[in-house]
PDB file of C-alpha atoms in Angstrom:
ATOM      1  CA  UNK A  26     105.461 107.718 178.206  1.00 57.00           C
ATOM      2  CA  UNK A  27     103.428 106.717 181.670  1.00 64.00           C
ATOM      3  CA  UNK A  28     100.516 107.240 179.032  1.00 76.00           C
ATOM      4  CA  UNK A  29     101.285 104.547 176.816  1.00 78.00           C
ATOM      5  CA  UNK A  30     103.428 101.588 179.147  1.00 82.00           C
ATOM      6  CA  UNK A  31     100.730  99.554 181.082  1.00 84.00           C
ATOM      7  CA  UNK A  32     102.904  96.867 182.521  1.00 86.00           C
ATOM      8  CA  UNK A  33     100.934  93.559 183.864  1.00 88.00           C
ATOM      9  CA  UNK A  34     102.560  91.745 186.932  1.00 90.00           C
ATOM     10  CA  UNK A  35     101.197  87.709 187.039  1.00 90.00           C
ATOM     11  CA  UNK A  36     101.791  84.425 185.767  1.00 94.00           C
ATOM     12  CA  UNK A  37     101.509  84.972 181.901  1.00 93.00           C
ATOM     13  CA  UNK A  38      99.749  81.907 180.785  1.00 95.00           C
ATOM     14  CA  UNK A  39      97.126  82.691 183.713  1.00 95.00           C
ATOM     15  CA  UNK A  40      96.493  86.268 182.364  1.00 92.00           C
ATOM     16  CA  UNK A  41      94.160  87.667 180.135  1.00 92.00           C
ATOM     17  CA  UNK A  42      96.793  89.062 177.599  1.00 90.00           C
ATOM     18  CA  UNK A  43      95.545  92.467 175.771  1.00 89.00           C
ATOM     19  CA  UNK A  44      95.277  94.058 172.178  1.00 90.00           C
ATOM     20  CA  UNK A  45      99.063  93.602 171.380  1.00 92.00           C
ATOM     21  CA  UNK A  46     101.097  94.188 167.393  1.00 94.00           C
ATOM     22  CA  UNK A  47     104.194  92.757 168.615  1.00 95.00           C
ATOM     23  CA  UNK A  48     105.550  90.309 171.436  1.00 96.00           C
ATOM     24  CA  UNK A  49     109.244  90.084 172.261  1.00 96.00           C
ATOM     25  CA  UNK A  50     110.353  87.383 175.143  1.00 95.00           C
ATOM     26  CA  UNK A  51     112.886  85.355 176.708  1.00 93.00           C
ATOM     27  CA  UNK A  52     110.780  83.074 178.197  1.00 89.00           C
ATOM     28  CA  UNK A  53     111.840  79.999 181.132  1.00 92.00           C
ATOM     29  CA  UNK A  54     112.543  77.521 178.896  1.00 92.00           C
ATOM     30  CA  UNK A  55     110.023  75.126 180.615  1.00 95.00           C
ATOM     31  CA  UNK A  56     107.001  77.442 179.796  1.00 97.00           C
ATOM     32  CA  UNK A  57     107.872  77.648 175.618  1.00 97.00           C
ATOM     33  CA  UNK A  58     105.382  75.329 174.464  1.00 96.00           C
ATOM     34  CA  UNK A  59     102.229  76.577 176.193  1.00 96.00           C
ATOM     35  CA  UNK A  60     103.186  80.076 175.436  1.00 97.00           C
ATOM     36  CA  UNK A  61     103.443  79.382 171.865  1.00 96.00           C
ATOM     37  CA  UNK A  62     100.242  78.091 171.471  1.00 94.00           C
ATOM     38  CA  UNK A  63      98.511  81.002 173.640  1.00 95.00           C
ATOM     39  CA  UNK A  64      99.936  83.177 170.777  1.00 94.00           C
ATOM     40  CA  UNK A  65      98.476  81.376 168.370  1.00 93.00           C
ATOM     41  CA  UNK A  66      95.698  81.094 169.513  1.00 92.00           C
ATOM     42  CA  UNK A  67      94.966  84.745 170.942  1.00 93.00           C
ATOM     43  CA  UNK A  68      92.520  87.205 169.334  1.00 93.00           C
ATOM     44  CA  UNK A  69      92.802  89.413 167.557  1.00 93.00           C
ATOM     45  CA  UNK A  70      95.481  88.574 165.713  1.00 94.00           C
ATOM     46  CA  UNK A  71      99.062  90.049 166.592  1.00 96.00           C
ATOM     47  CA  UNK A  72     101.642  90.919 163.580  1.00 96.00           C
ATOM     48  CA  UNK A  73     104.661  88.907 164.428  1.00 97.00           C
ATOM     49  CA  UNK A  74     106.531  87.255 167.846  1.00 98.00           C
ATOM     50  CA  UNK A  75     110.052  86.886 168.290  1.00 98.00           C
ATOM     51  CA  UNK A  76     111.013  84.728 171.064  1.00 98.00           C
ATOM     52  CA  UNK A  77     114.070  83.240 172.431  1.00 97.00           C
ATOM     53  CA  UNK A  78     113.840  79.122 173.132  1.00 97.00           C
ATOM     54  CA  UNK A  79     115.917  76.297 174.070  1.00 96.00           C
ATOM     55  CA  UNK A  80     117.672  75.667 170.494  1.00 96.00           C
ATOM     56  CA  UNK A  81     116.631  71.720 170.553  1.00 96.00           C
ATOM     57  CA  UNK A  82     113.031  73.510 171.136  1.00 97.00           C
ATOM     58  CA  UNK A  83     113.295  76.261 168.205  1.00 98.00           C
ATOM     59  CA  UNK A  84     114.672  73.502 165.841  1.00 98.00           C
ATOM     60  CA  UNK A  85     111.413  71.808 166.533  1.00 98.00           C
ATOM     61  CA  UNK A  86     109.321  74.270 165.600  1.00 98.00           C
ATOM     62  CA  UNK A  87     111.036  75.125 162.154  1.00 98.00           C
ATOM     63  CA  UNK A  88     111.778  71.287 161.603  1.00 98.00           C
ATOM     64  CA  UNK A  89     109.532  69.946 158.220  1.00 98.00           C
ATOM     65  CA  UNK A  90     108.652  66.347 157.102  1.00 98.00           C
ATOM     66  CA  UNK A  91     111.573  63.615 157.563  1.00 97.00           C
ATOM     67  CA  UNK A  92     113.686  65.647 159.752  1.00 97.00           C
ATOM     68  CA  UNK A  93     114.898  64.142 162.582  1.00 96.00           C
ATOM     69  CA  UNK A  94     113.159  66.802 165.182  1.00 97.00           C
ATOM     70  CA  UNK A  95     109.775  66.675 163.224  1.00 98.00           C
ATOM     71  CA  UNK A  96     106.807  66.673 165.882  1.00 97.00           C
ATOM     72  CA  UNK A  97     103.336  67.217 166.669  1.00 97.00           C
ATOM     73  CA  UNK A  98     104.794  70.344 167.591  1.00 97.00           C
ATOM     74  CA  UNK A  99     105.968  71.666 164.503  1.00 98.00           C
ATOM     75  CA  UNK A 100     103.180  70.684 162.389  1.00 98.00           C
ATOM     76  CA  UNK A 101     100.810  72.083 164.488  1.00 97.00           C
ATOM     77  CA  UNK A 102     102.784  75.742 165.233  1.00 97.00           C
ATOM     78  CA  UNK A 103     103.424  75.478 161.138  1.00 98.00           C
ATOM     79  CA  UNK A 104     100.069  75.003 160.706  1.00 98.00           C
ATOM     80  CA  UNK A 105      99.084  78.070 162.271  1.00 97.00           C
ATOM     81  CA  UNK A 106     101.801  80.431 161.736  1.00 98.00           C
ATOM     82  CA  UNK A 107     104.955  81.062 159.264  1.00 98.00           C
ATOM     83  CA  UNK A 108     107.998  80.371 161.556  1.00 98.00           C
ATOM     84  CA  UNK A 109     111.722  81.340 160.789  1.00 98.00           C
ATOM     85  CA  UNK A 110     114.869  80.218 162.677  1.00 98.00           C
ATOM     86  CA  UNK A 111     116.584  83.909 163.305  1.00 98.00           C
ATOM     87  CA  UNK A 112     120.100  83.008 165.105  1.00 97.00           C
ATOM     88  CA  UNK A 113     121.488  81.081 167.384  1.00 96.00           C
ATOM     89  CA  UNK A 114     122.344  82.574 171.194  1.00 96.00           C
ATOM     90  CA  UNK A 115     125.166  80.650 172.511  1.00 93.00           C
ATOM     91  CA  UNK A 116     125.138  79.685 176.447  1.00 91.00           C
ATOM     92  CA  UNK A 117     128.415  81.887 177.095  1.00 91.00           C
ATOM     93  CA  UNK A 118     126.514  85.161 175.898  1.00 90.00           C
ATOM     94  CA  UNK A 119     124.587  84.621 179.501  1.00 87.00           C
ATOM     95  CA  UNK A 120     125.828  85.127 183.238  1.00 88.00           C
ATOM     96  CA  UNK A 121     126.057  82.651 184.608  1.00 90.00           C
ATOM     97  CA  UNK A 122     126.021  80.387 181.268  1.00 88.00           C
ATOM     98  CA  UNK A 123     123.472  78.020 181.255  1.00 86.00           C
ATOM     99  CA  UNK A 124     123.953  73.956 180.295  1.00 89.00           C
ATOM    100  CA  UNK A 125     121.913  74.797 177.005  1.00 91.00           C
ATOM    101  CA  UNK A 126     122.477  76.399 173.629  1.00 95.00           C
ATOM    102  CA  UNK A 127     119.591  78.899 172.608  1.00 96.00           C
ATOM    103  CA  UNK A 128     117.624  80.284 169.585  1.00 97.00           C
ATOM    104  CA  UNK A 129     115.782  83.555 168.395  1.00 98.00           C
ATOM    105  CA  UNK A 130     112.291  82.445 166.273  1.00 98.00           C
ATOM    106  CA  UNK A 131     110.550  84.606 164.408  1.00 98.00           C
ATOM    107  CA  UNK A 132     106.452  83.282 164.544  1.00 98.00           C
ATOM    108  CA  UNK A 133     103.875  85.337 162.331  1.00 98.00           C
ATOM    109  CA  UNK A 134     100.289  84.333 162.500  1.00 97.00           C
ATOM    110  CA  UNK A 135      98.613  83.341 159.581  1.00 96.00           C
ATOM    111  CA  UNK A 136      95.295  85.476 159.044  1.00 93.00           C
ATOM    112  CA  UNK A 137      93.203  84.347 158.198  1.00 93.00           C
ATOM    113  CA  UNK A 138      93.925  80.940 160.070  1.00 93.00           C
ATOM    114  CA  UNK A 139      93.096  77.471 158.085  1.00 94.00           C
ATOM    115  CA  UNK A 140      89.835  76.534 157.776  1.00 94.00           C
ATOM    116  CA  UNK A 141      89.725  73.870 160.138  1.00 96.00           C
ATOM    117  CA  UNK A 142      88.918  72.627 163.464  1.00 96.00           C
ATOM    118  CA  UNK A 143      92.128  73.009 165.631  1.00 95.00           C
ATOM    119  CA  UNK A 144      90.778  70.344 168.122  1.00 95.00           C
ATOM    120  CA  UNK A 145      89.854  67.724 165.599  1.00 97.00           C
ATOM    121  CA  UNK A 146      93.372  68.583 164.291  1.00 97.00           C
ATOM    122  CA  UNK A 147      95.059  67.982 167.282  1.00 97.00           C
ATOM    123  CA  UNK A 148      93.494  65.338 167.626  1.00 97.00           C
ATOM    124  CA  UNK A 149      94.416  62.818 165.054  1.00 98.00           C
ATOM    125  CA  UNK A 150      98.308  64.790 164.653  1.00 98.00           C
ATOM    126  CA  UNK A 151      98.060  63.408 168.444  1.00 97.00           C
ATOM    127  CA  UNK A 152      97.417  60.088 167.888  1.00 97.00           C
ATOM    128  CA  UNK A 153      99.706  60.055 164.928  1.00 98.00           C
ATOM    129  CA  UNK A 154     102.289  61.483 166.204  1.00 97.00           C
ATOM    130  CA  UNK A 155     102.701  59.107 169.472  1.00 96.00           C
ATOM    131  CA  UNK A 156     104.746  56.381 167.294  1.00 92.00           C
ATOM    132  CA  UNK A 157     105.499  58.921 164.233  1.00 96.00           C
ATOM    133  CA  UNK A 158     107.996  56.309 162.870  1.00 96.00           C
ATOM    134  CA  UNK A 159     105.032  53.625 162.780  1.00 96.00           C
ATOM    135  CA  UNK A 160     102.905  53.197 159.541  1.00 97.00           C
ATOM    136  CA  UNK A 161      99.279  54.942 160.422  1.00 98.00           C
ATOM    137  CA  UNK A 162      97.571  51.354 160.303  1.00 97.00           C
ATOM    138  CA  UNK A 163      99.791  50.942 163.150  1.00 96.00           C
ATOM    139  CA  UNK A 164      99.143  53.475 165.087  1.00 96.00           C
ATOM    140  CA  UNK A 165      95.315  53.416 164.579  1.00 97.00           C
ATOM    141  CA  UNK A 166      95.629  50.203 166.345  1.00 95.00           C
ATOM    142  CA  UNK A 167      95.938  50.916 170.356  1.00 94.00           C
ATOM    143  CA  UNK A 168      92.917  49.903 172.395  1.00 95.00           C
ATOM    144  CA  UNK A 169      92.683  53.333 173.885  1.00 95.00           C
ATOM    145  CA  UNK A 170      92.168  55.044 170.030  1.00 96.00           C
ATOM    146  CA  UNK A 171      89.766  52.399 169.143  1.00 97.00           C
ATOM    147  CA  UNK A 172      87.615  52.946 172.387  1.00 97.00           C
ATOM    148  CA  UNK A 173      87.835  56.810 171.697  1.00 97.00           C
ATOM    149  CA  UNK A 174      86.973  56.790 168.241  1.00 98.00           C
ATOM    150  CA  UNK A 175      84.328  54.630 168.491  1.00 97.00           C
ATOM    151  CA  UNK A 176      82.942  56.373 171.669  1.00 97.00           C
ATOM    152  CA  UNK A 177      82.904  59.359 169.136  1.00 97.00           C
ATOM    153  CA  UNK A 178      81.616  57.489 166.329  1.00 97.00           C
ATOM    154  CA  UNK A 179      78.201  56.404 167.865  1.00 96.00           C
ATOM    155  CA  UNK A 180      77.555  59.974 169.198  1.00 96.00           C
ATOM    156  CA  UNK A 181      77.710  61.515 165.476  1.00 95.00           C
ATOM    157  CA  UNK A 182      75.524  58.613 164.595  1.00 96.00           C
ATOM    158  CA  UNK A 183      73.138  59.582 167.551  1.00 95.00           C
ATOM    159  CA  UNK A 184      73.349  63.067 166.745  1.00 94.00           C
ATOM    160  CA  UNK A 185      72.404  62.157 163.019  1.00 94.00           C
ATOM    161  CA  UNK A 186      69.886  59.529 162.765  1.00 95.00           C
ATOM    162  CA  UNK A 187      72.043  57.168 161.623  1.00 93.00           C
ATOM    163  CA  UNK A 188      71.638  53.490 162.781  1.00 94.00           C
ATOM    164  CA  UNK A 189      75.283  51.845 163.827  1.00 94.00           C
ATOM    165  CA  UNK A 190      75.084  48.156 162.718  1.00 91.00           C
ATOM    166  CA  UNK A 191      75.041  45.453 165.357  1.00 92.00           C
ATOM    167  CA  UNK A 192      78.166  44.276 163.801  1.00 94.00           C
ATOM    168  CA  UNK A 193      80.004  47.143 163.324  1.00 95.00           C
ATOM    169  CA  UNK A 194      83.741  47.490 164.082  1.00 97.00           C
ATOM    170  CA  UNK A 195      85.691  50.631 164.496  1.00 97.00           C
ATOM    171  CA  UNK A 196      88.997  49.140 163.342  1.00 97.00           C
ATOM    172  CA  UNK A 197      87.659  48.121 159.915  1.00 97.00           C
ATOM    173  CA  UNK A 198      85.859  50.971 159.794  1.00 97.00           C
ATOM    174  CA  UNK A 199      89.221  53.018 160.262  1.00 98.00           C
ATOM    175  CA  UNK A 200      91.233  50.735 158.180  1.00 97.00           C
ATOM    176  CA  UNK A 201      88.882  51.244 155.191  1.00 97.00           C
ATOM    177  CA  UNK A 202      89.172  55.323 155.924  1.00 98.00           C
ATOM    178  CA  UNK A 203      93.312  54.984 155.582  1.00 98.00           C
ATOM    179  CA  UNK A 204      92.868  52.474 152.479  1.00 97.00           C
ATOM    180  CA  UNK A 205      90.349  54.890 150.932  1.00 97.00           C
ATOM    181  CA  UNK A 206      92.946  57.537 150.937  1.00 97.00           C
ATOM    182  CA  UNK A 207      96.420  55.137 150.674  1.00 97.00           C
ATOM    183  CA  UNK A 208      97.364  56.451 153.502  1.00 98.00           C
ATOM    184  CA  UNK A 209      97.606  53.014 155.992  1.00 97.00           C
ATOM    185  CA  UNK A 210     101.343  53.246 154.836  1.00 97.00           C
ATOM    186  CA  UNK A 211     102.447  56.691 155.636  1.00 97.00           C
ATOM    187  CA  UNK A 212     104.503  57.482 158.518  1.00 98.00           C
ATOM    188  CA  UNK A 213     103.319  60.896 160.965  1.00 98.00           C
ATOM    189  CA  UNK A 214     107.137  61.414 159.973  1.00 98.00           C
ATOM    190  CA  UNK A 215     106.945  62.539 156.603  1.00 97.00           C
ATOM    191  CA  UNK A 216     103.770  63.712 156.189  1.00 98.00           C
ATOM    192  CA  UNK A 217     102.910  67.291 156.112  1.00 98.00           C
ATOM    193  CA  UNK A 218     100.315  69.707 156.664  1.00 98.00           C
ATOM    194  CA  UNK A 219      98.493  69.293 152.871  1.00 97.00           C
ATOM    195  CA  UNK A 220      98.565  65.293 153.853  1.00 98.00           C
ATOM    196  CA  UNK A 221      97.041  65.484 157.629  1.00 98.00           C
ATOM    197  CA  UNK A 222      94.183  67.591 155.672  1.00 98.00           C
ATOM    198  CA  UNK A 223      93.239  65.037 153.443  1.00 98.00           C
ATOM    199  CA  UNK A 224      93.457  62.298 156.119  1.00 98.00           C
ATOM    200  CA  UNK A 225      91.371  64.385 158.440  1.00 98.00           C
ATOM    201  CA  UNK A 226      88.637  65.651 156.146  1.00 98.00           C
ATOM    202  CA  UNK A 227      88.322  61.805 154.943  1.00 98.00           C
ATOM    203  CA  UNK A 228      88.152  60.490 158.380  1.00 98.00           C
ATOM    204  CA  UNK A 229      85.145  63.570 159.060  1.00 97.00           C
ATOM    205  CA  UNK A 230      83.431  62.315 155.858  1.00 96.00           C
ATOM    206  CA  UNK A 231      83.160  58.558 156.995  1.00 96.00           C
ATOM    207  CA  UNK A 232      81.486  59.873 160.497  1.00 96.00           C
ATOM    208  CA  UNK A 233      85.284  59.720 162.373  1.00 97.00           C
ATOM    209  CA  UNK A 234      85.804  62.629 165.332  1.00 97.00           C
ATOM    210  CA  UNK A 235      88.935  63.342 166.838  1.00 97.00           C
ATOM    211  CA  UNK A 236      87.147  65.851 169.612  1.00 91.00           C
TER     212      UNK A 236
END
């Protein structure tokens, strides 16, 4: 047995985690959504986590297009991985109980992962996301996602060889990207993964960068 139990003392999303087939955890609740996405994104891939969170949390991460609970967070997790709600933990199964109800998820990576860039995809799901019940003209709107994607615009440009007009204007610019696709209506709220790929690979196509 001392042959084959290495056991790791530290902070785990400060340490280099190592080959590993399965992870089981009850995690501080206040940790759950880094530590998801460390799994996700470690290498090589692991077979399967399960992982007791904060229910509200888990419900998040299983929760699909027009549920109430639908986030960046679950679009992103579903993106990478196949996630099932197991069962719920109630608070009086602890000692002392605490103030929250708790869930058991079940998270298997999908491998090979989606072809896509994860920080271009976080990216826009971001921006998106941060008024999911506005329309996507809307939320393309703020000053501070202009200046960003514009800042990003005229570095692909630069990179390119292509000349950026002296009268160009990143809203119109965006606007045409969301018409192009029909897309200026949608909400983040009931759009899912299929729908973000379309709206990312057309914003990619028309010179748009989210990273």
């Amino acid at each position: 047995m001392q042959t084959k139990l290495q056991i790791l003392v530290g902070d785990v999303l400060k340490t280099d985690l190592p080959f590993f087939d399965v992870c089981v955890a009850n995690l501080p609740y206040q940790i759950s959504s880094p530590f998801v996405f460390k799994l996700l994104l470690h290498r090589p891939f692991f077979r399967c986590a399960v992982l007791m969170f904060q229910r509200e949390f888990a419900m998040r991460l299983v929760a699909t297009p027009g549920d109430k609970l639908y986030c960046r967070l679950s679009i992103n997790t579903q993106l990478l991985a196949r996630v099932d709600h197991l069962m719920k933990v109630g608070k009086n199964n602890f000692r002392p109980p605490p103030k929250v109800e708790s869930s058991v998820v079940r998270i298997e990576p999908k491998n090979p992962p989606p072809p896509v860039n994860f920080q271009e995809w976080d990216g826009l799901v971001r921006i998106a996301f941060v008024r999911k019940n506005k329309t996507l003209s809307a939320a393309f709107k703020s000053t501070a996602v202009e200046q960003l994607l514009e800042k990003n615009y005229r570095i692909h440009c630069s990179v390119h060889n292509v000349e950026v007009p002296t009268d160009f204007s990143i809203a119109k610019k965006i606007e045409s990207v969301l018409q192009e696709v029909d897309f200026s209506e949608k909400r983040a709220r009931s759009m899912d993964i299929d729908d973000f790929m379309v709206l990312l690979h057309a914003f990619n196509s028309a010179g748009i960068h989210f990273s």
